[in-house]
PDB file of C-alpha atoms and ligand atoms in Angstrom:
ATOM      1  CA  MET A  13      19.002 -12.616 -18.295  1.00  0.00           C
ATOM      2  CA  ILE A  14      19.882 -10.121 -15.450  1.00  0.00           C
ATOM      3  CA  ASP A  15      18.702 -10.843 -12.133  1.00  0.00           C
ATOM      4  CA  ILE A  16      17.020  -7.315 -10.397  1.00  0.00           C
ATOM      5  CA  GLN A  17      15.988  -6.515  -6.823  1.00  0.00           C
ATOM      6  CA  ILE A  18      14.398  -3.438  -6.342  1.00  0.00           C
ATOM      7  CA  ILE A  19      15.440  -1.371  -3.303  1.00  0.00           C
ATOM      8  CA  PRO A  20      13.013   0.937  -1.615  1.00  0.00           C
ATOM      9  CA  ILE A  21      15.259   3.923  -0.595  1.00  0.00           C
ATOM     10  CA  LEU A  22      14.625   7.391   1.181  1.00  0.00           C
ATOM     11  CA  LYS A  23      11.039   8.510   0.742  1.00  0.00           C
ATOM     12  CA  ASP A  24       9.948   7.180  -2.798  1.00  0.00           C
ATOM     13  CA  ASN A  25      13.181   6.185  -4.689  1.00  0.00           C
ATOM     14  CA  TYR A  26      13.933   3.012  -5.730  1.00  0.00           C
ATOM     15  CA  ALA A  27      17.313   2.013  -6.136  1.00  0.00           C
ATOM     16  CA  TYR A  28      18.157  -1.367  -7.907  1.00  0.00           C
ATOM     17  CA  LEU A  29      20.437  -4.156  -7.406  1.00  0.00           C
ATOM     18  CA  LEU A  30      21.813  -6.065 -10.773  1.00  0.00           C
ATOM     19  CA  GLN A  31      23.260  -9.621 -10.916  1.00  0.00           C
ATOM     20  CA  SER A  32      24.387 -10.858 -14.313  1.00  0.00           C
ATOM     21  CA  PRO A  33      24.526 -14.695 -14.750  1.00  0.00           C
ATOM     22  CA  CYS A  34      28.189 -14.751 -14.464  1.00  0.00           C
ATOM     23  CA  GLY A  35      28.222 -13.168 -10.896  1.00  0.00           C
ATOM     24  CA  LYS A  36      28.867  -9.515 -11.100  1.00  0.00           C
ATOM     25  CA  VAL A  37      26.909  -7.293  -9.406  1.00  0.00           C
ATOM     26  CA  ALA A  38      25.501  -3.607  -9.703  1.00  0.00           C
ATOM     27  CA  VAL A  39      24.012  -0.886  -7.575  1.00  0.00           C
ATOM     28  CA  LEU A  40      21.783   1.546  -9.832  1.00  0.00           C
ATOM     29  CA  ASP A  41      20.795   4.710  -8.557  1.00  0.00           C
ATOM     30  CA  PRO A  42      21.962   4.548  -4.958  1.00  0.00           C
ATOM     31  CA  GLY A  43      20.401   7.589  -3.400  1.00  0.00           C
ATOM     32  CA  GLU A  44      21.594   6.221  -0.039  1.00  0.00           C
ATOM     33  CA  ALA A  45      24.104   3.721   1.031  1.00  0.00           C
ATOM     34  CA  ASP A  46      22.889   2.453   4.344  1.00  0.00           C
ATOM     35  CA  PRO A  47      19.529   0.410   3.331  1.00  0.00           C
ATOM     36  CA  ILE A  48      21.754  -0.882   0.419  1.00  0.00           C
ATOM     37  CA  ILE A  49      24.714  -2.213   2.153  1.00  0.00           C
ATOM     38  CA  GLU A  50      22.139  -4.091   4.401  1.00  0.00           C
ATOM     39  CA  ILE A  51      20.774  -5.438   1.593  1.00  0.00           C
ATOM     40  CA  LEU A  52      24.579  -6.506  -0.135  1.00  0.00           C
ATOM     41  CA  SER A  53      25.891  -8.007   3.516  1.00  0.00           C
ATOM     42  CA  ALA A  54      22.736  -9.807   4.244  1.00  0.00           C
ATOM     43  CA  GLN A  55      23.411 -11.642   0.750  1.00  0.00           C
ATOM     44  CA  GLY A  56      27.331 -11.826   0.866  1.00  0.00           C
ATOM     45  CA  LEU A  57      27.122  -9.401  -2.299  1.00  0.00           C
ATOM     46  CA  HIS A  58      30.244  -7.161  -3.183  1.00  0.00           C
ATOM     47  CA  PRO A  59      29.369  -4.661  -6.028  1.00  0.00           C
ATOM     48  CA  ASP A  60      31.538  -4.397  -8.888  1.00  0.00           C
ATOM     49  CA  PHE A  61      29.613  -1.160 -10.639  1.00  0.00           C
ATOM     50  CA  ILE A  62      27.500   1.900  -9.486  1.00  0.00           C
ATOM     51  CA  LEU A  63      25.313   3.496 -12.036  1.00  0.00           C
ATOM     52  CA  ASN A  64      23.800   6.592 -11.981  1.00  0.00           C
ATOM     53  CA  THR A  65      21.257   7.687 -14.714  1.00  0.00           C
ATOM     54  CA  HIS A  66      21.881  11.221 -13.552  1.00  0.00           C
ATOM     55  CA  TYR A  67      23.249  13.322 -11.149  1.00  0.00           C
ATOM     56  CA  HIS A  68      20.313  14.376  -8.595  1.00  0.00           C
ATOM     57  CA  TRP A  69      21.268  13.845  -5.193  1.00  0.00           C
ATOM     58  CA  ASP A  70      18.607  11.103  -4.913  1.00  0.00           C
ATOM     59  CA  HIS A  71      20.110   9.318  -7.242  1.00  0.00           C
ATOM     60  CA  THR A  72      23.832   9.741  -6.713  1.00  0.00           C
ATOM     61  CA  ASP A  73      24.207  10.258  -2.611  1.00  0.00           C
ATOM     62  CA  GLY A  74      25.010   6.746  -1.773  1.00  0.00           C
ATOM     63  CA  ASN A  75      27.882   6.585  -4.186  1.00  0.00           C
ATOM     64  CA  ALA A  76      30.426   7.726  -2.449  1.00  0.00           C
ATOM     65  CA  ALA A  77      30.142   5.184   0.352  1.00  0.00           C
ATOM     66  CA  LEU A  78      29.610   1.977  -1.738  1.00  0.00           C
ATOM     67  CA  LYS A  79      32.973   3.066  -3.622  1.00  0.00           C
ATOM     68  CA  ARG A  80      35.020   3.608  -0.633  1.00  0.00           C
ATOM     69  CA  LYS A  81      33.668   0.161   0.999  1.00  0.00           C
ATOM     70  CA  TYR A  82      33.737  -1.947  -2.016  1.00  0.00           C
ATOM     71  CA  GLY A  83      36.109  -0.389  -4.482  1.00  0.00           C
ATOM     72  CA  ALA A  84      33.105  -0.029  -6.957  1.00  0.00           C
ATOM     73  CA  GLN A  85      33.321   1.521 -10.070  1.00  0.00           C
ATOM     74  CA  ILE A  86      31.153   4.397 -11.048  1.00  0.00           C
ATOM     75  CA  ILE A  87      29.486   4.415 -14.547  1.00  0.00           C
ATOM     76  CA  ALA A  88      27.696   7.529 -15.037  1.00  0.00           C
ATOM     77  CA  PRO A  89      26.693  10.093 -18.063  1.00  0.00           C
ATOM     78  CA  GLU A  90      29.349  12.019 -19.396  1.00  0.00           C
ATOM     79  CA  LYS A  91      27.462  14.957 -19.964  1.00  0.00           C
ATOM     80  CA  GLU A  92      27.208  15.340 -16.047  1.00  0.00           C
ATOM     81  CA  ALA A  93      30.616  14.457 -15.385  1.00  0.00           C
ATOM     82  CA  ALA A  94      31.062  17.875 -14.064  1.00  0.00           C
ATOM     83  CA  LEU A  95      28.461  17.365 -11.219  1.00  0.00           C
ATOM     84  CA  ILE A  96      29.031  13.585 -10.169  1.00  0.00           C
ATOM     85  CA  LYS A  97      32.193  12.742  -8.136  1.00  0.00           C
ATOM     86  CA  GLY A  98      34.259   9.725  -8.676  1.00  0.00           C
ATOM     87  CA  ILE A  99      33.561   9.030 -12.137  1.00  0.00           C
ATOM     88  CA  ASP A 100      35.264   6.310 -13.279  1.00  0.00           C
ATOM     89  CA  ILE A 101      33.315   5.546 -16.906  1.00  0.00           C
ATOM     90  CA  ALA A 102      31.825   8.327 -18.435  1.00  0.00           C
ATOM     91  CA  VAL A 103      29.246   7.335 -21.237  1.00  0.00           C
ATOM     92  CA  THR A 104      27.377   8.573 -23.802  1.00  0.00           C
ATOM     93  CA  GLU A 105      24.955   7.995 -26.535  1.00  0.00           C
ATOM     94  CA  GLY A 106      25.335   4.726 -28.572  1.00  0.00           C
ATOM     95  CA  ASP A 107      27.970   3.538 -25.664  1.00  0.00           C
ATOM     96  CA  ILE A 108      27.787  -0.007 -24.551  1.00  0.00           C
ATOM     97  CA  PHE A 109      28.698  -1.230 -20.353  1.00  0.00           C
ATOM     98  CA  THR A 110      29.648  -4.492 -20.820  1.00  0.00           C
ATOM     99  CA  PHE A 111      28.136  -6.377 -17.371  1.00  0.00           C
ATOM    100  CA  GLY A 112      29.532  -9.959 -17.280  1.00  0.00           C
ATOM    101  CA  THR A 113      27.851 -11.784 -20.225  1.00  0.00           C
ATOM    102  CA  GLU A 114      25.226  -8.971 -20.247  1.00  0.00           C
ATOM    103  CA  ASN A 115      25.488  -5.632 -22.360  1.00  0.00           C
ATOM    104  CA  ALA A 116      23.740  -2.463 -21.588  1.00  0.00           C
ATOM    105  CA  GLN A 117      23.350  -0.160 -24.503  1.00  0.00           C
ATOM    106  CA  ILE A 118      23.420   3.891 -23.460  1.00  0.00           C
ATOM    107  CA  ILE A 119      20.697   5.741 -24.445  1.00  0.00           C
ATOM    108  CA  GLU A 120      20.838   9.455 -23.881  1.00  0.00           C
ATOM    109  CA  THR A 121      17.315  11.119 -22.645  1.00  0.00           C
ATOM    110  CA  HIS A 122      17.967  14.585 -21.492  1.00  0.00           C
ATOM    111  CA  GLY A 123      14.998  16.948 -20.203  1.00  0.00           C
ATOM    112  CA  HIS A 124      14.808  15.531 -16.651  1.00  0.00           C
ATOM    113  CA  THR A 125      18.544  16.880 -16.687  1.00  0.00           C
ATOM    114  CA  ARG A 126      20.325  18.163 -19.664  1.00  0.00           C
ATOM    115  CA  GLY A 127      22.605  14.983 -19.491  1.00  0.00           C
ATOM    116  CA  GLY A 128      21.174  11.923 -18.249  1.00  0.00           C
ATOM    117  CA  VAL A 129      21.381   8.649 -19.489  1.00  0.00           C
ATOM    118  CA  CYS A 130      19.059   5.485 -19.414  1.00  0.00           C
ATOM    119  CA  PHE A 131      20.373   1.970 -19.633  1.00  0.00           C
ATOM    120  CA  TYR A 132      18.867  -0.801 -21.983  1.00  0.00           C
ATOM    121  CA  PHE A 133      20.015  -4.338 -21.342  1.00  0.00           C
ATOM    122  CA  GLU A 134      18.755  -5.681 -24.766  1.00  0.00           C
ATOM    123  CA  ASP A 135      18.823  -9.490 -24.099  1.00  0.00           C
ATOM    124  CA  SER A 136      17.011  -9.027 -20.846  1.00  0.00           C
ATOM    125  CA  THR A 137      14.802  -6.533 -22.497  1.00  0.00           C
ATOM    126  CA  THR A 138      15.075  -4.135 -19.817  1.00  0.00           C
ATOM    127  CA  ILE A 139      15.691  -0.486 -19.243  1.00  0.00           C
ATOM    128  CA  PHE A 140      16.672   1.547 -16.777  1.00  0.00           C
ATOM    129  CA  THR A 141      14.896   4.990 -17.278  1.00  0.00           C
ATOM    130  CA  GLY A 142      15.637   6.777 -13.913  1.00  0.00           C
ATOM    131  CA  ASP A 143      13.583  10.233 -13.820  1.00  0.00           C
ATOM    132  CA  THR A 144      13.049   9.956 -17.651  1.00  0.00           C
ATOM    133  CA  LEU A 145      10.110   8.048 -18.232  1.00  0.00           C
ATOM    134  CA  PHE A 146       8.000   7.072 -15.185  1.00  0.00           C
ATOM    135  CA  SER A 147       4.782   4.562 -14.519  1.00  0.00           C
ATOM    136  CA  LEU A 148       2.164   6.622 -15.914  1.00  0.00           C
ATOM    137  CA  GLY A 149       4.334   9.978 -16.341  1.00  0.00           C
ATOM    138  CA  CYS A 150       7.588  11.611 -16.931  1.00  0.00           C
ATOM    139  CA  GLY A 151      10.360  13.633 -14.860  1.00  0.00           C
ATOM    140  CA  ARG A 152       9.921  17.462 -14.259  1.00  0.00           C
ATOM    141  CA  LEU A 153      11.937  19.471 -16.768  1.00  0.00           C
ATOM    142  CA  GLU A 154      15.215  20.944 -16.231  1.00  0.00           C
ATOM    143  CA  GLY A 155      16.087  20.920 -20.388  1.00  0.00           C
ATOM    144  CA  THR A 156      13.613  21.339 -22.712  1.00  0.00           C
ATOM    145  CA  ALA A 157      10.129  19.650 -23.443  1.00  0.00           C
ATOM    146  CA  GLN A 158      11.595  19.134 -26.924  1.00  0.00           C
ATOM    147  CA  ASP A 159      14.622  16.964 -25.245  1.00  0.00           C
ATOM    148  CA  MET A 160      12.310  14.876 -23.106  1.00  0.00           C
ATOM    149  CA  PHE A 161       9.870  14.389 -26.000  1.00  0.00           C
ATOM    150  CA  GLU A 162      12.586  13.300 -28.274  1.00  0.00           C
ATOM    151  CA  GLY A 163      13.836  10.601 -24.942  1.00  0.00           C
ATOM    152  CA  PHE A 164      10.441   9.434 -25.017  1.00  0.00           C
ATOM    153  CA  GLN A 165      10.891   8.605 -28.730  1.00  0.00           C
ATOM    154  CA  LYS A 166      13.816   6.321 -28.430  1.00  0.00           C
ATOM    155  CA  ILE A 167      12.239   4.486 -25.443  1.00  0.00           C
ATOM    156  CA  MET A 168       9.198   4.050 -27.457  1.00  0.00           C
ATOM    157  CA  ALA A 169      11.166   2.664 -30.411  1.00  0.00           C
ATOM    158  CA  LEU A 170      12.213  -0.205 -27.938  1.00  0.00           C
ATOM    159  CA  PRO A 171      10.544  -3.591 -28.552  1.00  0.00           C
ATOM    160  CA  ASP A 172       7.026  -3.531 -26.414  1.00  0.00           C
ATOM    161  CA  GLU A 173       7.854  -5.993 -24.065  1.00  0.00           C
ATOM    162  CA  THR A 174      10.355  -4.088 -22.817  1.00  0.00           C
ATOM    163  CA  LEU A 175      10.074  -3.953 -19.026  1.00  0.00           C
ATOM    164  CA  ILE A 176      10.600  -0.574 -17.638  1.00  0.00           C
ATOM    165  CA  TYR A 177      12.247   0.239 -14.315  1.00  0.00           C
ATOM    166  CA  CYS A 178      12.137   3.962 -13.035  1.00  0.00           C
ATOM    167  CA  GLY A 179      13.458   5.909 -10.066  1.00  0.00           C
ATOM    168  CA  HIS A 180      10.415   6.287  -8.393  1.00  0.00           C
ATOM    169  CA  GLU A 181       6.920   4.733  -6.863  1.00  0.00           C
ATOM    170  CA  TYR A 182       4.921   7.784  -8.111  1.00  0.00           C
ATOM    171  CA  THR A 183       2.485   5.398 -10.255  1.00  0.00           C
ATOM    172  CA  ARG A 184      -0.520   6.338  -8.526  1.00  0.00           C
ATOM    173  CA  GLY A 185      -0.194  10.092  -8.011  1.00  0.00           C
ATOM    174  CA  ASN A 186       0.614   9.910 -11.902  1.00  0.00           C
ATOM    175  CA  ALA A 187      -2.653   7.811 -12.605  1.00  0.00           C
ATOM    176  CA  GLY A 188      -4.874  10.432 -11.187  1.00  0.00           C
ATOM    177  CA  PHE A 189      -3.340  12.992 -13.732  1.00  0.00           C
ATOM    178  CA  CYS A 190      -3.283  10.375 -16.508  1.00  0.00           C
ATOM    179  CA  LEU A 191      -7.476   9.786 -15.619  1.00  0.00           C
ATOM    180  CA  SER A 192      -8.033  13.360 -15.837  1.00  0.00           C
ATOM    181  CA  GLN A 193      -6.669  13.609 -19.542  1.00  0.00           C
ATOM    182  CA  ASP A 194      -8.331  10.427 -20.317  1.00  0.00           C
ATOM    183  CA  ARG A 195     -11.592   9.532 -19.020  1.00  0.00           C
ATOM    184  CA  ASP A 196     -12.876   6.929 -21.498  1.00  0.00           C
ATOM    185  CA  ASN A 197      -9.365   4.967 -21.131  1.00  0.00           C
ATOM    186  CA  GLU A 198     -10.620   1.472 -20.101  1.00  0.00           C
ATOM    187  CA  ASP A 199      -6.984   0.020 -19.959  1.00  0.00           C
ATOM    188  CA  LEU A 200      -6.068   2.592 -17.860  1.00  0.00           C
ATOM    189  CA  LYS A 201      -9.109   2.162 -15.258  1.00  0.00           C
ATOM    190  CA  LYS A 202      -8.187  -1.741 -15.050  1.00  0.00           C
ATOM    191  CA  ARG A 203      -4.703  -0.811 -14.223  1.00  0.00           C
ATOM    192  CA  ILE A 204      -5.570   1.660 -11.431  1.00  0.00           C
ATOM    193  CA  GLU A 205      -7.454  -0.716  -9.653  1.00  0.00           C
ATOM    194  CA  GLN A 206      -4.304  -3.330  -9.938  1.00  0.00           C
ATOM    195  CA  ILE A 207      -2.343  -0.474  -8.601  1.00  0.00           C
ATOM    196  CA  LYS A 208      -4.231   0.188  -5.495  1.00  0.00           C
ATOM    197  CA  THR A 209      -4.397  -3.283  -4.952  1.00  0.00           C
ATOM    198  CA  LEU A 210      -0.373  -3.333  -5.137  1.00  0.00           C
ATOM    199  CA  ARG A 211      -0.097  -0.404  -3.203  1.00  0.00           C
ATOM    200  CA  ALA A 212      -2.487  -1.415  -0.161  1.00  0.00           C
ATOM    201  CA  ASP A 213       0.064  -4.583  -0.088  1.00  0.00           C
ATOM    202  CA  GLY A 214       2.887  -2.157   0.275  1.00  0.00           C
ATOM    203  CA  GLN A 215       3.923  -3.589  -3.367  1.00  0.00           C
ATOM    204  CA  PRO A 216       6.016  -1.689  -5.617  1.00  0.00           C
ATOM    205  CA  THR A 217       3.983  -1.012  -8.979  1.00  0.00           C
ATOM    206  CA  ILE A 218       7.498  -1.835 -10.807  1.00  0.00           C
ATOM    207  CA  PRO A 219       8.514  -3.183 -13.457  1.00  0.00           C
ATOM    208  CA  THR A 220       5.852  -1.474 -15.545  1.00  0.00           C
ATOM    209  CA  THR A 221       6.158  -2.500 -19.828  1.00  0.00           C
ATOM    210  CA  LEU A 222       6.548  -0.257 -22.926  1.00  0.00           C
ATOM    211  CA  ALA A 223       3.000  -1.809 -23.958  1.00  0.00           C
ATOM    212  CA  LEU A 224       1.180  -1.163 -20.985  1.00  0.00           C
ATOM    213  CA  GLU A 225       2.739   2.734 -21.179  1.00  0.00           C
ATOM    214  CA  LYS A 226       1.667   3.148 -24.750  1.00  0.00           C
ATOM    215  CA  LYS A 227      -1.613   2.283 -23.555  1.00  0.00           C
ATOM    216  CA  THR A 228      -2.182   4.510 -20.358  1.00  0.00           C
ATOM    217  CA  ASN A 229       0.771   6.973 -20.189  1.00  0.00           C
ATOM    218  CA  ILE A 230      -0.551   9.886 -21.586  1.00  0.00           C
ATOM    219  CA  PHE A 231       2.829  11.290 -22.216  1.00  0.00           C
ATOM    220  CA  MET A 232       2.964   8.859 -24.837  1.00  0.00           C
ATOM    221  CA  GLN A 233      -0.212  10.240 -26.651  1.00  0.00           C
ATOM    222  CA  ALA A 234       1.724  13.298 -27.161  1.00  0.00           C
ATOM    223  CA  LYS A 235       2.555  13.819 -31.189  1.00  0.00           C
ATOM    224  CA  SER A 236       4.850  16.557 -30.769  1.00  0.00           C
ATOM    225  CA  ALA A 237       7.077  18.581 -28.636  1.00  0.00           C
ATOM    226  CA  LYS A 238       4.400  21.375 -28.458  1.00  0.00           C
ATOM    227  CA  GLU A 239       1.919  18.420 -27.439  1.00  0.00           C
ATOM    228  CA  PHE A 240       4.277  16.900 -24.640  1.00  0.00           C
ATOM    229  CA  ALA A 241       4.904  20.592 -23.035  1.00  0.00           C
ATOM    230  CA  ALA A 242       1.649  21.159 -23.395  1.00  0.00           C
ATOM    231  CA  LEU A 243       0.708  18.114 -21.235  1.00  0.00           C
ATOM    232  CA  ARG A 244       3.751  18.444 -18.856  1.00  0.00           C
ATOM    233  CA  LEU A 245       2.383  22.455 -18.100  1.00  0.00           C
ATOM    234  CA  LYS A 246      -0.819  20.810 -17.299  1.00  0.00           C
ATOM    235  CA  LYS A 247       0.805  18.032 -14.502  1.00  0.00           C
ATOM    236  CA  ASP A 248       3.029  20.807 -13.005  1.00  0.00           C
ATOM    237  CA  ASN A 249      -0.274  22.548 -12.058  1.00  0.00           C
ATOM    238  CA  PHE A 250      -2.636  19.306 -11.269  1.00  0.00           C
TER     239      PHE A 250
HETATM  240 ZN1  LIG B 305      16.092  12.942 -10.628  1.00  0.00          ZN
HETATM  241 FE1  LIG B 306      14.427  11.499  -8.498  1.00  0.00          FE
END
């Protein structure tokens, strides 16, 4: 199992610190470097890898400083190689990123951006979804709703117990939209109470699980790209 620490950065982003059982270290989506360097220093850790789910600045702006300081290799989506500086290993659908004794499968999920990826650590039943799938939501579209829908279908094909780590703490706001579309969903209502308690304590609502998302995330109810697009549009205007 990989060890995962959640690092809150910027306004509402999450970067992640990953450690493999054999001591490899990776930082995923460092939108800024300073708070991450602080945590690495406090724990005496030196990252071997920087992983990016997509090119947006709030997921990549810390890349350069971390690479410079630690000599870490940048692993990022091949389809966004022109948009991310200093990539060492460009990854695409079906590639395997070897993280010590653990492997991450690269799953391309377009829609939020046109070339983004998720990192799926099969042995840890864990996926990092960036801004594709959020807890109770989905990212905004630079690509098409069709792309986003297809990305969701790939994620939904993973085991139900899969742990989902996403790029932002948007759960509470997302919950309001889900409820507006799904008023009688008791699982959702129960979850909203848990979310309120967590946030009142300053705790992250991450990770969520695929099983829970299937029951409560309205975007997972969409049966077609058309339905998905209609929901995304409603959310944009919510
Ligand atoms: Zn983004
Ligand atoms: Fe983002």
